[in-house]
Each structure stands twice: as structure tokens, then as C-alpha cells.
CSV table of C-alpha atoms and ligand atoms in Angstrom, one decimal:
chain,number,residue,atom,x,y,z
U,1111,UNK,CA,0.0,0.0,0.0
U,1112,UNK,CA,1.3,3.5,-0.7
U,1113,UNK,CA,2.3,5.6,2.3
U,1114,UNK,CA,0.7,9.0,2.7
U,1115,UNK,CA,2.3,11.7,4.8
U,1116,UNK,CA,-0.7,14.0,4.9
U,1117,UNK,CA,-4.3,13.5,4.0
U,1118,UNK,CA,-5.2,14.8,0.5
U,1119,UNK,CA,-7.3,17.9,0.1
U,1120,UNK,CA,-11.1,17.2,0.2
U,1121,UNK,CA,-13.4,15.9,-2.5
U,1122,UNK,CA,-11.2,13.7,-4.7
U,1123,UNK,CA,-12.9,13.2,-8.0
U,1124,UNK,CA,-11.9,10.5,-10.5
U,1125,UNK,CA,-11.9,11.8,-14.1
U,1126,UNK,CA,-11.9,9.6,-17.2
U,1127,UNK,CA,-11.1,10.7,-20.8
U,1128,UNK,CA,-11.5,8.5,-23.9
U,1129,UNK,CA,-12.9,10.8,-26.5
U,1130,UNK,CA,-10.1,10.2,-29.1
U,1131,UNK,CA,-6.8,8.3,-28.9
U,1132,UNK,CA,-5.7,8.9,-25.4
U,1133,UNK,CA,-6.9,6.6,-22.6
U,1134,UNK,CA,-6.6,8.8,-19.5
U,1135,UNK,CA,-7.6,8.8,-15.8
U,1136,UNK,CA,-6.8,11.3,-13.0
U,1137,UNK,CA,-7.7,12.1,-9.5
U,1138,UNK,CA,-8.2,15.8,-8.7
U,1139,UNK,CA,-9.2,17.1,-5.3
U,1140,UNK,CA,-11.1,20.4,-4.7
U,1141,UNK,CA,-11.0,21.2,-8.4
U,1142,UNK,CA,-7.3,22.2,-8.5
U,1143,UNK,CA,-5.2,19.7,-6.6
U,1144,UNK,CA,-4.0,17.1,-9.1
U,1145,UNK,CA,-3.3,14.0,-7.1
U,1146,UNK,CA,-2.5,11.9,-10.2
U,1147,UNK,CA,-2.9,12.1,-14.0
U,1148,UNK,CA,-2.2,9.0,-16.1
U,1149,UNK,CA,-2.3,9.2,-19.9
U,1150,UNK,CA,-1.8,6.1,-22.0
U,1151,UNK,CA,-1.3,7.1,-25.6
U,1152,UNK,CA,-2.5,4.9,-28.5
U,1153,UNK,CA,-0.4,7.0,-31.0
U,1154,UNK,CA,1.7,3.9,-32.0
U,1155,UNK,CA,-1.4,1.9,-32.8
U,1156,UNK,CA,-2.7,4.6,-35.1
U,1157,UNK,CA,0.5,6.0,-36.6
U,1158,UNK,CA,0.9,3.4,-39.3
U,1159,UNK,CA,-2.6,4.2,-40.5
U,1160,UNK,CA,-1.7,8.0,-40.8
U,1161,UNK,CA,-4.5,9.0,-38.4
U,1162,UNK,CA,-6.9,7.8,-35.7
U,1163,UNK,CA,-8.9,4.6,-36.7
U,1164,UNK,CA,-12.1,4.8,-34.6
U,1165,UNK,CA,-12.6,1.0,-34.2
U,1166,UNK,CA,-9.0,0.5,-33.1
U,1167,UNK,CA,-9.4,3.4,-30.6
U,1168,UNK,CA,-12.5,1.9,-29.0
U,1169,UNK,CA,-10.9,-1.6,-28.6
U,1170,UNK,CA,-7.7,-0.1,-27.1
U,1171,UNK,CA,-9.8,2.0,-24.6
U,1172,UNK,CA,-11.6,-1.2,-23.5
U,1173,UNK,CA,-8.3,-2.9,-22.8
U,1174,UNK,CA,-6.4,0.0,-21.3
U,1175,UNK,CA,-9.0,1.9,-19.2
U,1176,UNK,CA,-9.3,-0.2,-16.0
U,1177,UNK,CA,-5.5,-0.6,-15.6
U,1178,UNK,CA,-5.2,3.2,-16.2
U,1179,UNK,CA,-7.9,3.9,-13.6
U,1180,UNK,CA,-6.1,1.6,-11.1
U,1181,UNK,CA,-2.8,3.4,-11.8
U,1182,UNK,CA,-4.4,6.8,-11.2
U,1183,UNK,CA,-5.9,5.8,-7.8
U,1184,UNK,CA,-2.6,4.1,-6.7
U,1185,UNK,CA,-0.6,7.2,-7.8
U,1186,UNK,CA,-3.0,9.5,-5.9
U,1187,UNK,CA,-2.4,7.4,-2.8
U,1188,UNK,CA,-6.1,7.0,-2.0
U,1189,UNK,CA,-8.5,4.1,-1.6
U,1190,UNK,CA,-11.4,3.7,-4.0
U,1191,UNK,CA,-13.8,4.4,-1.1
U,1192,UNK,CA,-12.4,7.9,-0.8
U,1193,UNK,CA,-13.5,8.9,-4.3
U,1194,UNK,CA,-16.4,11.3,-4.0
U,1195,UNK,CA,-17.6,11.3,-7.7
U,1196,UNK,CA,-16.7,9.8,-11.1
U,1197,UNK,CA,-16.6,12.0,-14.2
U,1198,UNK,CA,-16.1,11.1,-17.9
U,1199,UNK,CA,-16.0,13.0,-21.1
U,1200,UNK,CA,-19.4,12.6,-22.6
U,1201,UNK,CA,-18.7,14.5,-25.9
U,1202,UNK,CA,-17.7,15.6,-28.4
U,1203,UNK,CA,-15.5,12.8,-29.8
U,1204,UNK,CA,-15.6,9.4,-31.5
U,1205,UNK,CA,-18.8,7.6,-30.6
U,1206,UNK,CA,-17.4,4.2,-29.8
U,1207,UNK,CA,-14.4,5.7,-27.9
U,1208,UNK,CA,-16.7,7.9,-25.8
U,1209,UNK,CA,-19.0,5.0,-25.0
U,1210,UNK,CA,-16.1,3.1,-23.3
U,1211,UNK,CA,-15.3,5.9,-20.9
U,1212,UNK,CA,-18.9,6.9,-20.2
U,1213,UNK,CA,-20.1,3.3,-19.6
U,1214,UNK,CA,-17.1,2.5,-17.3
U,1215,UNK,CA,-17.5,5.8,-15.3
U,1216,UNK,CA,-21.2,5.1,-14.8
U,1217,UNK,CA,-20.5,1.5,-13.7
U,1218,UNK,CA,-17.8,2.7,-11.2
U,1219,UNK,CA,-20.1,5.4,-9.9
U,1220,UNK,CA,-22.9,2.9,-9.3
U,1221,UNK,CA,-20.5,0.4,-7.7
U,1222,UNK,CA,-19.0,3.0,-5.3
U,1223,UNK,CA,-22.4,4.7,-4.8
U,1224,UNK,CA,-21.1,8.2,-5.8
U,1225,UNK,CA,-22.4,10.7,-8.4
U,1226,UNK,CA,-21.6,10.4,-12.1
U,1227,UNK,CA,-20.8,13.6,-14.0
U,1228,UNK,CA,-20.7,13.8,-17.8
U,1229,UNK,CA,-18.2,16.4,-19.0
U,1230,UNK,CA,-18.0,18.4,-22.2
U,1231,UNK,CA,-14.5,17.8,-23.7
U,1232,UNK,CA,-14.2,21.4,-24.9
U,1233,UNK,CA,-15.2,22.8,-21.5
U,1234,UNK,CA,-12.6,20.5,-20.0
U,1235,UNK,CA,-9.9,22.0,-22.3
U,1236,UNK,CA,-10.9,25.5,-21.1
U,1237,UNK,CA,-10.5,24.4,-17.5
U,1238,UNK,CA,-7.1,23.0,-18.1
U,1239,UNK,CA,-6.0,26.5,-18.7
U,1240,UNK,CA,-7.2,27.5,-15.2
U,1241,UNK,CA,-6.2,24.4,-13.3
U,1242,UNK,CA,-2.7,25.6,-12.7
U,1243,UNK,CA,-3.7,29.2,-12.1
U,1244,UNK,CA,-7.2,29.2,-10.6
U,1245,UNK,CA,-7.5,32.8,-9.5
U,1246,UNK,CA,-9.5,34.0,-12.5
U,1247,UNK,CA,-10.6,37.5,-13.3
U,1248,UNK,CA,-13.2,37.2,-16.0
U,1249,UNK,CA,-13.8,38.2,-18.7
U,1250,UNK,CA,-11.0,36.2,-20.4
U,1251,UNK,CA,-10.4,35.4,-24.1
U,1252,UNK,CA,-9.7,31.8,-24.7
U,1253,UNK,CA,-8.1,30.4,-27.8
U,1254,UNK,CA,-9.1,26.7,-28.0
U,1255,UNK,CA,-7.1,24.9,-30.6
U,1256,UNK,CA,-7.1,21.1,-30.9
U,1257,UNK,CA,-7.2,18.4,-33.5
U,1258,UNK,CA,-11.0,18.7,-33.9
U,1259,UNK,CA,-11.7,22.3,-32.9
U,1260,UNK,CA,-10.5,25.9,-33.4
U,1261,UNK,CA,-12.5,28.4,-31.4
U,1262,UNK,CA,-12.2,31.8,-29.8
U,1263,UNK,CA,-14.3,32.0,-26.6
U,1264,UNK,CA,-15.2,34.7,-24.2
U,1265,UNK,CA,-15.1,33.2,-20.7
U,1266,UNK,CA,-17.4,35.3,-18.6
U,1267,UNK,CA,-17.5,33.1,-15.4
U,1268,UNK,CA,-17.8,29.5,-14.4
U,1269,UNK,CA,-20.0,27.8,-17.0
U,1270,UNK,CA,-20.6,31.1,-18.9
U,1271,UNK,CA,-19.1,31.1,-22.4
U,1272,UNK,CA,-19.7,33.1,-25.5
U,1273,UNK,CA,-18.2,31.5,-28.7
U,1274,UNK,CA,-16.9,34.4,-30.7
U,1275,UNK,CA,-15.8,32.4,-33.7
U,1276,UNK,CA,-14.5,29.1,-35.0
U,1277,UNK,CA,-13.1,27.4,-38.1
U,1278,UNK,CA,-15.2,27.2,-41.2
U,1279,UNK,CA,-13.2,24.1,-42.5
U,1280,UNK,CA,-10.1,22.4,-41.0
U,1281,UNK,CA,-9.2,22.8,-37.3
U,1282,UNK,CA,-5.7,24.1,-36.6
U,1283,UNK,CA,-4.5,20.7,-35.4
U,1284,UNK,CA,-6.0,19.0,-38.4
U,1285,UNK,CA,-4.1,21.3,-40.6
U,1286,UNK,CA,-0.8,20.4,-38.8
U,1287,UNK,CA,-1.7,16.7,-39.1
U,1288,UNK,CA,-2.6,16.9,-42.8
U,1289,UNK,CA,0.5,18.9,-43.8
U,1290,UNK,CA,2.7,16.5,-41.8
U,1291,UNK,CA,1.1,13.5,-43.6
U,1292,UNK,CA,1.7,15.2,-47.0
U,1293,UNK,CA,5.3,15.8,-46.1
U,1294,UNK,CA,5.6,12.1,-45.0
U,1295,UNK,CA,6.3,13.1,-41.4
U,1296,UNK,CA,3.9,10.7,-39.7
U,1297,UNK,CA,1.1,11.2,-37.1
U,1298,UNK,CA,0.4,13.2,-35.0
U,1299,UNK,CA,1.8,16.0,-37.1
U,1300,UNK,CA,1.8,18.9,-34.7
U,1301,UNK,CA,4.8,17.8,-32.5
U,1302,UNK,CA,6.9,16.8,-35.6
U,1303,UNK,CA,6.3,20.1,-37.4
U,1304,UNK,CA,7.0,22.0,-34.1
U,1305,UNK,CA,10.4,20.2,-33.8
U,1306,UNK,CA,11.3,20.6,-37.5
U,1307,UNK,CA,10.4,24.3,-37.5
U,1308,UNK,CA,13.0,25.0,-34.9
U,1309,UNK,CA,15.7,24.5,-37.5
U,1310,UNK,CA,13.9,26.3,-40.4
U,1311,UNK,CA,13.4,29.8,-41.6
U,1312,UNK,CA,9.9,31.0,-40.9
U,1313,UNK,CA,10.2,33.7,-43.6
U,1314,UNK,CA,11.5,31.3,-46.3
U,1315,UNK,CA,8.0,30.9,-47.9
U,1316,UNK,CA,5.3,33.5,-47.8
U,1317,UNK,CA,2.2,31.2,-47.2
U,1318,UNK,CA,-1.2,32.9,-47.1
U,1319,UNK,CA,-2.8,34.0,-43.8
U,1320,UNK,CA,-6.5,33.1,-44.5
U,1321,UNK,CA,-9.2,35.4,-43.0
U,1322,UNK,CA,-6.5,37.1,-40.9
U,1323,UNK,CA,-8.4,40.4,-40.9
U,1324,UNK,CA,-12.0,39.1,-41.1
U,1325,UNK,CA,-13.8,38.7,-37.8
U,1326,UNK,CA,-13.2,35.8,-35.5
U,1327,UNK,CA,-13.7,32.9,-37.9
U,1328,UNK,CA,-10.8,30.8,-39.2
U,1329,UNK,CA,-10.0,28.8,-42.3
U,1330,UNK,CA,-7.0,26.6,-42.7
U,1331,UNK,CA,-7.9,24.4,-45.6
U,1332,UNK,CA,-6.6,26.8,-48.3
U,1333,UNK,CA,-3.3,27.2,-46.4
U,1334,UNK,CA,-2.9,23.4,-46.3
U,1335,UNK,CA,-3.5,23.3,-50.1
U,1336,UNK,CA,-0.9,26.1,-50.6
U,1337,UNK,CA,1.7,24.0,-48.7
U,1338,UNK,CA,0.9,20.9,-50.8
U,1339,UNK,CA,1.1,23.0,-54.1
U,1340,UNK,CA,4.4,24.5,-53.0
U,1341,UNK,CA,6.0,21.2,-52.3
U,1342,UNK,CA,4.8,19.9,-55.7
U,1343,UNK,CA,6.3,22.9,-57.5
U,1344,UNK,CA,9.5,23.0,-55.4
U,1345,UNK,CA,10.3,19.3,-54.5
U,1346,UNK,CA,13.7,20.4,-53.2
U,1347,UNK,CA,12.4,22.9,-50.7
U,1348,UNK,CA,13.8,22.2,-47.2
U,1349,UNK,CA,11.2,20.4,-45.0
U,1350,UNK,CA,12.5,22.6,-42.1
U,1351,UNK,CA,11.7,25.8,-44.0
U,1352,UNK,CA,8.3,24.5,-45.1
U,1353,UNK,CA,7.4,23.5,-41.5
U,1354,UNK,CA,8.6,26.8,-40.1
U,1355,UNK,CA,6.8,28.9,-42.7
U,1356,UNK,CA,3.6,26.9,-42.4
U,1357,UNK,CA,3.6,27.1,-38.6
U,1358,UNK,CA,4.4,30.9,-38.8
U,1359,UNK,CA,1.2,31.4,-41.0
U,1360,UNK,CA,-1.0,29.4,-38.6
U,1361,UNK,CA,0.4,31.1,-35.4
U,1362,UNK,CA,0.3,34.6,-37.0
U,1363,UNK,CA,-3.5,34.2,-37.7
U,1364,UNK,CA,-4.3,32.6,-34.3
U,1365,UNK,CA,-2.4,35.2,-32.2
U,1366,UNK,CA,-3.7,38.2,-34.3
U,1367,UNK,CA,-7.3,37.1,-33.7
U,1368,UNK,CA,-6.9,36.2,-30.1
U,1369,UNK,CA,-5.4,39.6,-29.3
U,1370,UNK,CA,-8.2,41.3,-31.1
U,1371,UNK,CA,-10.8,39.3,-29.2
U,1372,UNK,CA,-9.1,40.1,-25.9
U,1373,UNK,CA,-9.2,43.8,-26.8
U,1374,UNK,CA,-12.8,43.8,-28.0
U,1375,UNK,CA,-14.2,42.0,-24.9
U,1376,UNK,CA,-12.1,44.0,-22.5
U,1377,UNK,CA,-10.4,40.8,-21.2
U,1378,UNK,CA,-8.1,40.8,-18.3
U,1379,UNK,CA,-6.2,37.8,-19.7
U,1380,UNK,CA,-5.6,35.5,-22.6
U,1381,UNK,CA,-5.7,31.7,-22.3
U,1382,UNK,CA,-4.5,29.0,-24.5
U,1383,UNK,CA,-6.2,25.5,-24.5
U,1384,UNK,CA,-6.2,22.3,-26.6
U,1385,UNK,CA,-3.4,20.2,-28.1
U,1386,UNK,CA,-2.1,22.9,-30.5
U,1387,UNK,CA,-1.5,25.0,-27.4
U,1388,UNK,CA,1.5,22.8,-26.9
U,1389,UNK,CA,3.1,24.4,-29.9
U,1390,UNK,CA,6.4,26.2,-29.0
U,1391,UNK,CA,5.9,29.2,-31.3
U,1392,UNK,CA,2.3,29.7,-30.4
U,1393,UNK,CA,3.2,29.7,-26.6
U,1394,UNK,CA,6.1,32.1,-27.1
U,1395,UNK,CA,4.0,34.5,-29.2
U,1396,UNK,CA,1.1,34.5,-26.8
U,1397,UNK,CA,3.4,35.2,-23.9
U,1398,UNK,CA,5.0,38.1,-25.8
U,1399,UNK,CA,1.6,39.5,-26.9
U,1400,UNK,CA,0.3,39.4,-23.3
U,1401,UNK,CA,3.3,41.4,-22.1
U,1402,UNK,CA,2.8,43.9,-24.9
U,1403,UNK,CA,-0.9,44.3,-24.3
U,1404,UNK,CA,-0.8,44.3,-20.5
U,1405,UNK,CA,-2.8,41.0,-20.3
U,1406,UNK,CA,-2.4,38.1,-17.9
U,1407,UNK,CA,-1.3,35.0,-19.8
U,1408,UNK,CA,-2.8,31.5,-19.0
U,1409,UNK,CA,-0.5,29.1,-20.9
U,1410,UNK,CA,-1.0,25.6,-19.4
U,1411,UNK,CA,1.9,23.1,-19.2
U,1412,UNK,CA,2.2,21.0,-22.3
U,1413,UNK,CA,0.8,17.9,-20.7
U,1414,UNK,CA,-2.3,19.9,-19.7
U,1415,UNK,CA,-2.8,21.1,-23.3
U,1416,UNK,CA,-3.2,17.7,-25.0
U,1417,UNK,CA,-6.0,15.3,-24.0
U,1418,UNK,CA,-5.8,14.3,-20.3
U,1419,UNK,CA,-8.2,13.4,-17.5
U,1420,UNK,CA,-7.1,16.0,-14.9
U,1421,UNK,CA,-9.0,18.6,-16.9
U,1422,UNK,CA,-12.1,16.4,-16.8
U,1423,UNK,CA,-12.0,15.8,-13.1
U,1424,UNK,CA,-11.3,19.6,-12.5
U,1425,UNK,CA,-14.3,20.6,-14.6
U,1426,UNK,CA,-16.4,18.0,-12.8
U,1427,UNK,CA,-15.8,19.7,-9.5
U,1428,UNK,CA,-17.4,22.9,-10.7
U,1429,UNK,CA,-20.2,21.2,-12.7
U,1430,UNK,CA,-21.2,19.1,-9.8
U,1431,UNK,CA,-21.5,22.3,-7.7
U,1432,UNK,CA,-23.5,24.2,-10.3
U,1433,UNK,CA,-25.6,21.4,-11.9
U,1434,UNK,CA,-25.5,18.4,-9.6
U,1435,UNK,CA,-24.9,14.8,-10.9
U,1436,UNK,CA,-25.6,13.7,-14.5
U,1437,UNK,CA,-28.4,11.1,-14.8
U,1438,UNK,CA,-27.1,7.6,-15.4
U,1439,UNK,CA,-29.2,7.2,-18.5
U,1440,UNK,CA,-27.5,10.3,-20.2
U,1441,UNK,CA,-26.0,9.1,-23.5
U,1442,UNK,CA,-22.6,9.9,-25.0
U,1443,UNK,CA,-22.9,12.9,-27.4
U,1444,UNK,CA,-20.3,12.7,-30.2
U,1445,UNK,CA,-21.4,16.0,-31.7
U,1446,UNK,CA,-21.7,18.0,-28.5
U,1447,UNK,CA,-20.8,21.8,-28.9
U,1448,UNK,CA,-19.6,24.1,-26.2
S,107,LIG,O1,-6.5,18.4,-27.7
S,107,LIG,P1,-5.9,17.2,-28.4
S,107,LIG,O2,-4.9,16.4,-27.7
S,107,LIG,O3,-7.0,16.2,-29.0
S,107,LIG,C1,-8.2,16.7,-29.5
S,107,LIG,O4,-9.1,17.0,-28.7
S,107,LIG,O5,-8.2,16.9,-30.8
S,107,LIG,O6,-5.2,17.8,-29.7
S,107,LIG,C2,-4.5,17.0,-30.7
S,107,LIG,C3,-4.0,17.9,-31.8
S,107,LIG,C4,-3.4,17.1,-32.9
S,107,LIG,O7,-3.9,17.7,-34.1
S,107,LIG,C5,-1.9,17.4,-32.8
S,107,LIG,O8,-1.2,17.4,-34.0
S,107,LIG,C6,-1.9,18.8,-32.2
S,107,LIG,O9,-2.9,18.8,-31.2
S,107,LIG,N1,-0.6,19.1,-31.5
S,107,LIG,C7,0.2,20.1,-31.8
S,107,LIG,C8,1.4,20.0,-31.0
S,107,LIG,N2,1.1,19.0,-30.1
S,107,LIG,C9,-0.1,18.4,-30.4
S,107,LIG,N3,0.1,21.0,-32.8
S,107,LIG,C10,1.2,21.9,-33.0
S,107,LIG,N4,2.3,21.8,-32.2
S,107,LIG,C11,2.4,20.9,-31.2
S,107,LIG,N5,3.5,20.9,-30.4
S,108,LIG,ZN1,-8.9,17.5,-26.9
């Protein structure tokens, strides 16, 4: 049995995340004390297919989830009987993958006689931005950029969001993944392009900045096509320069719109959320912009940006307080919005 020097802070909640290709479980107490956060990535299973295969993801979640949950409670140093609620991502995400997490969380909640809380994955990404710095002063502008979503959100208080804009085609992470696949760099593309770009010239190729000066919506599909056309015309172009110039175009548009949003809503700070928020250049540029604009920057650690269950358990703490438990017959909702 694990030794504990001091009792953990109150209300430990078990969070479960299985919306895509990470099987994750975490225990978070009081909304902000992360007692454990375990993420088992399926990246290797999907990489040879060039992207996530939904059926493979569901099967892998089924095999991995219970060991991951066990690891999370052991690492947290608590007994199952000390868990006060079980939360799982209820949507959006892959239907089969979501079902594994939701059904398992409901079964555990029933067995332990504690509430079940269904959590919106997008809201969980927002809370990841606050988990490490909980003293919020709304309104805040949040740039949520992941493999499936690109959104600018005005956070006006717990559970109060206004979506200012979003992508009209590819999400930012999807653009990274598709460009990487075209360049033969493997999956997921974001981290590889991030690494390659460090040795490239971001001004080498002047890729377009779609919709840069048009409202809060985004479009990355044309940019992706420009990269593909460029590599066909210039097969000898350095992959490092292509990666750096492509990344520069994406980051330039994202940061420009996020700053504008912060200004327009009179935000006290700017937050980054979602997998693409792990991008080195985006993080650096947002930090610089916040210093220049006199804003507080909420830039979560990289492990909090990509899919994890600590953000699910943290959100659950606030949702349980505001809305109470989720009924056990609530279905998974693959197309849930924010
Ligand atoms: O939030 P997330 O883990 O899963 C979704 O909810 O989609 O985001 C995954 C996305 C992928 O598209 C991946 O390529 C991208 O985040 N990503 C990055 C980086 N790390 C992950 N994109 C750019 N730079 C990175 N360092
Ligand atoms: Zn995500």
C-alpha cells in the first residue's frame, strides 16, 4: 500500500477521458489539486494508418481503461472508497471511444455509490487553462485549438461562455496533421512540425494568412493546399523551412485574432487551450503578446494542453457544484458543442 504523509485535500474526483486516442484517468481534489494524472497514448497503434482509426481506438480503450484507472488511484495514494464522484468526457468525440469511458464511469459510480458527472471535452480543455492558475478574473479570451476544434471563446465566469468564432473548415491541429502527412512526417503532425520548424526559416516561404483580418472565424484548408502546391512545385524545398513557414502562418493568424478578441471584450487575460497550445511558437508569441498588451497569460503546461483526464476531473468539481450529478441514462454525445 502507498504511504501517505498528509491527507489529500477534500473531494477527490476520478476523471476519465476516452474521446479520441488517449486513454486517461486522473484524481483531482477540490477542483485544482492534481493527485494523479495518467495518460496512455495509443499513438503507436494509429501511426501506421496515418490517423486515428475509430474502431482501433474503442478496442484499445476497452483494454487500457481499467489498468489506467487503477494506476491513477494508486498514484493518488487514495482508496477507491475515498473517491467522491466519477466523471467522464461525454462528448464531443468518437462515438465508440466515448462510450467506453462513459459506460465505465457510470459502472464505477454505481458500484461506489457516488455521483456520475458527464463532462464536455471542450469545456474541460478550457478548465485545463485554469487548473494551474485558478484565481480567475473574467472576462478572459480563450483560444481553444485542438485536432477537432479551433475556437475563440469569451469566458465570462464558471460555465458562462460566448463563442466568438470558429473554423469554417479544418481545425488548426487537423491542418498540422494533414500537412505532416503530406510531407511524410507521420502522425500526429503537430509535434513533428514544431520540432522541424526549430531548424527552419519562418520567412522562407510566404504562405497565405487566410481570413486574418476578417472577424473571428478561421479557415486553414486553403493554407494546407498552398503547402501541398508549394511542395509539388518545389520538391527540393527544405522540410524545415516549409514546417517553419507553415507554422508561422498558422500562429500569426491565431495570435492576431486572439489579441483582437481580448481587446474587444475588455479581457483581463488571454488563455490557451487544446493540443495545439503545446506548440512552442504559439506559446512564445502569446506570452510576448500578453506582455505587450498588458494582459495576464494563461498558458498551461504542455501535458495539460493535450488530452488528459485531470482537466475532466477539475471541470467536474465545478459542474457538480453548479448542476449536480448527471443522470445515469445520459448518452454519449459525439457532436456536443460548447
Ligand atoms: O486536444 P488534443 O490532444 O486532441 C483533440 O481533442 O483533438 O489535440 C490534438 C492535436 C493534434 O492535431 C496534434 O497534431 C496537435 O494537437 N498538437 C500540436 C502540438 N502537439 C499536439 N500541434 C502543434 N504543435 C504541437 N507541439
Ligand atoms: Zn482534446
